[in-house]
């Protein structure tokens, strides 16, 4: 029996096959969409997944302004950030963020960031996410393939 067939193969930066995918976020629930996107960015759907390596795909999300929240989260959920100055704690709701430029991008980026690993790898993986509020994006040169996010679990 050949014992070499039982070796575990770990991916590294050179052997990881990264692809570009486009996801349409129209009428998708934010948390469910972002959990699937985080798995794609991490590479968990690939057979050569390695936990400590960036082996996931680059994800382009279009129509980010058309995502929805379930229940009353649109008005009751609160995003908190701190400016760094005394008394500089700021609060926002998703409805308030949508009125600002780039607000829908911040909502999705915040949700995906919370679902990625904490540390250097997670910060590096977040750079593989590109969010656009309309149907147009500037990544046509990478020849991304469109996928249906509802086919993933």
Short mmCIF file of C-alpha atoms in Angstrom, two decimals:
data_model
loop_
_atom_site.label_atom_id
_atom_site.label_comp_id
_atom_site.label_asym_id
_atom_site.label_seq_id
_atom_site.Cartn_x
_atom_site.Cartn_y
_atom_site.Cartn_z
CA UNK A 1 0.00 0.00 0.00
CA UNK A 2 1.28 3.45 -0.89
CA UNK A 3 1.52 5.52 2.28
CA UNK A 4 2.13 8.76 0.38
CA UNK A 5 -1.54 8.94 -0.53
CA UNK A 6 -2.43 9.58 3.11
CA UNK A 7 -0.42 12.78 3.52
CA UNK A 8 -2.33 15.89 4.43
CA UNK A 9 -1.80 18.60 1.86
CA UNK A 10 -1.73 22.14 3.19
CA UNK A 11 -2.25 25.05 0.86
CA UNK A 12 0.13 28.00 0.91
CA UNK A 13 0.14 31.37 -0.77
CA UNK A 14 1.63 30.01 -4.00
CA UNK A 15 -0.59 26.92 -4.35
CA UNK A 16 -3.90 28.58 -3.42
CA UNK A 17 -6.11 29.05 -6.46
CA UNK A 18 -7.96 32.29 -5.87
CA UNK A 19 -10.90 33.24 -8.06
CA UNK A 20 -13.06 36.35 -8.45
CA UNK A 21 -16.79 36.03 -7.86
CA UNK A 22 -19.68 38.50 -8.13
CA UNK A 23 -22.64 38.30 -5.76
CA UNK A 24 -25.88 40.22 -6.26
CA UNK A 25 -27.16 41.34 -2.86
CA UNK A 26 -30.65 42.37 -4.00
CA UNK A 27 -33.27 41.44 -1.35
CA UNK A 28 -30.77 39.37 0.66
CA UNK A 29 -30.85 39.35 4.47
CA UNK A 30 -27.67 41.00 5.76
CA UNK A 31 -26.54 38.40 8.30
CA UNK A 32 -27.24 35.40 6.10
CA UNK A 33 -25.55 36.97 3.09
CA UNK A 34 -22.49 38.00 5.08
CA UNK A 35 -22.02 34.60 6.72
CA UNK A 36 -21.86 32.96 3.30
CA UNK A 37 -19.56 35.69 1.98
CA UNK A 38 -17.23 35.22 4.97
CA UNK A 39 -17.00 31.49 4.22
CA UNK A 40 -16.18 32.20 0.56
CA UNK A 41 -13.52 34.76 1.51
CA UNK A 42 -12.05 32.33 4.04
CA UNK A 43 -12.04 29.44 1.53
CA UNK A 44 -14.14 27.05 3.61
CA UNK A 45 -16.00 25.75 0.54
CA UNK A 46 -12.76 24.57 -1.09
CA UNK A 47 -11.38 21.06 -0.61
CA UNK A 48 -7.85 22.37 0.08
CA UNK A 49 -8.94 24.69 2.92
CA UNK A 50 -6.11 25.52 5.30
CA UNK A 51 -7.01 27.51 8.44
CA UNK A 52 -3.89 29.66 8.64
CA UNK A 53 -3.63 30.62 4.94
CA UNK A 54 -5.57 33.01 2.71
CA UNK A 55 -6.91 30.42 0.25
CA UNK A 56 -10.36 31.93 -0.31
CA UNK A 57 -11.78 33.86 -3.23
CA UNK A 58 -12.05 37.58 -3.90
CA UNK A 59 -15.70 38.62 -3.56
CA UNK A 60 -17.42 41.52 -5.31
CA UNK A 61 -20.83 42.43 -3.89
CA UNK A 62 -23.10 44.55 -6.08
CA UNK A 63 -26.44 46.19 -5.19
CA UNK A 64 -25.36 46.50 -1.55
CA UNK A 65 -27.92 49.26 -1.02
CA UNK A 66 -30.74 46.73 -1.57
CA UNK A 67 -29.94 44.43 1.36
CA UNK A 68 -32.62 44.03 4.01
CA UNK A 69 -32.77 43.45 7.74
CA UNK A 70 -35.35 41.20 9.38
CA UNK A 71 -37.66 42.43 12.09
CA UNK A 72 -37.05 45.89 13.53
CA UNK A 73 -33.27 45.80 13.13
CA UNK A 74 -33.34 48.59 10.53
CA UNK A 75 -34.32 51.09 13.23
CA UNK A 76 -33.43 49.36 16.53
CA UNK A 77 -29.92 47.96 15.85
CA UNK A 78 -27.17 50.33 17.00
CA UNK A 79 -23.64 50.59 15.62
CA UNK A 80 -21.21 52.21 18.07
CA UNK A 81 -17.82 53.71 17.32
CA UNK A 82 -15.46 55.93 19.24
CA UNK A 83 -13.62 58.89 17.74
CA UNK A 84 -10.75 58.80 20.21
CA UNK A 85 -11.64 62.07 21.89
CA UNK A 86 -13.37 62.56 25.27
CA UNK A 87 -17.13 62.35 24.76
CA UNK A 88 -16.56 61.02 21.24
CA UNK A 89 -18.77 57.96 21.38
CA UNK A 90 -21.02 57.95 18.29
CA UNK A 91 -24.10 55.85 17.57
CA UNK A 92 -25.78 54.97 14.27
CA UNK A 93 -28.64 52.81 13.10
CA UNK A 94 -28.72 51.01 9.76
CA UNK A 95 -31.42 53.43 8.59
CA UNK A 96 -29.16 56.35 9.49
CA UNK A 97 -26.14 54.78 7.78
CA UNK A 98 -28.08 54.21 4.54
CA UNK A 99 -28.63 57.95 4.17
CA UNK A 100 -24.86 58.57 4.10
CA UNK A 101 -22.52 58.00 1.20
CA UNK A 102 -20.98 54.53 1.46
CA UNK A 103 -23.35 53.56 4.27
CA UNK A 104 -24.48 50.26 2.77
CA UNK A 105 -20.85 49.30 2.22
CA UNK A 106 -20.09 49.99 5.89
CA UNK A 107 -23.03 47.82 7.00
CA UNK A 108 -21.87 44.81 4.97
CA UNK A 109 -18.18 45.30 5.75
CA UNK A 110 -18.95 45.49 9.49
CA UNK A 111 -20.97 42.26 9.39
CA UNK A 112 -18.35 40.33 7.39
CA UNK A 113 -15.52 41.60 9.59
CA UNK A 114 -17.22 40.16 12.67
CA UNK A 115 -17.44 36.74 11.00
CA UNK A 116 -13.76 36.52 10.01
CA UNK A 117 -10.96 35.42 12.34
CA UNK A 118 -9.59 38.07 14.66
CA UNK A 119 -5.96 39.01 14.11
CA UNK A 120 -3.62 39.53 11.19
CA UNK A 121 -5.23 36.89 8.94
CA UNK A 122 -8.71 38.33 9.42
CA UNK A 123 -7.56 41.84 8.60
CA UNK A 124 -5.81 40.55 5.50
CA UNK A 125 -8.87 38.56 4.40
CA UNK A 126 -11.12 41.61 4.66
CA UNK A 127 -9.11 43.18 1.83
CA UNK A 128 -10.56 40.49 -0.47
CA UNK A 129 -14.05 42.02 -0.15
CA UNK A 130 -15.23 44.68 -2.60
CA UNK A 131 -18.65 46.25 -2.01
CA UNK A 132 -20.48 48.43 -4.53
CA UNK A 133 -23.85 50.08 -3.91
CA UNK A 134 -25.00 49.97 -7.55
CA UNK A 135 -24.93 47.38 -10.30
CA UNK A 136 -21.65 48.66 -11.79
CA UNK A 137 -18.21 47.71 -10.50
CA UNK A 138 -14.66 48.48 -11.64
CA UNK A 139 -13.31 44.90 -11.48
CA UNK A 140 -14.23 43.70 -15.01
CA UNK A 141 -10.54 43.17 -15.83
CA UNK A 142 -10.39 40.27 -13.34
CA UNK A 143 -13.18 38.45 -15.26
CA UNK A 144 -15.28 37.56 -12.19
CA UNK A 145 -17.88 34.83 -12.45
CA UNK A 146 -21.38 35.48 -11.14
CA UNK A 147 -22.59 33.03 -8.53
CA UNK A 148 -25.98 32.53 -6.91
CA UNK A 149 -25.43 32.95 -3.18
CA UNK A 150 -28.65 31.04 -2.41
CA UNK A 151 -27.01 27.80 -3.60
CA UNK A 152 -24.51 27.92 -0.70
CA UNK A 153 -25.23 26.78 2.85
#
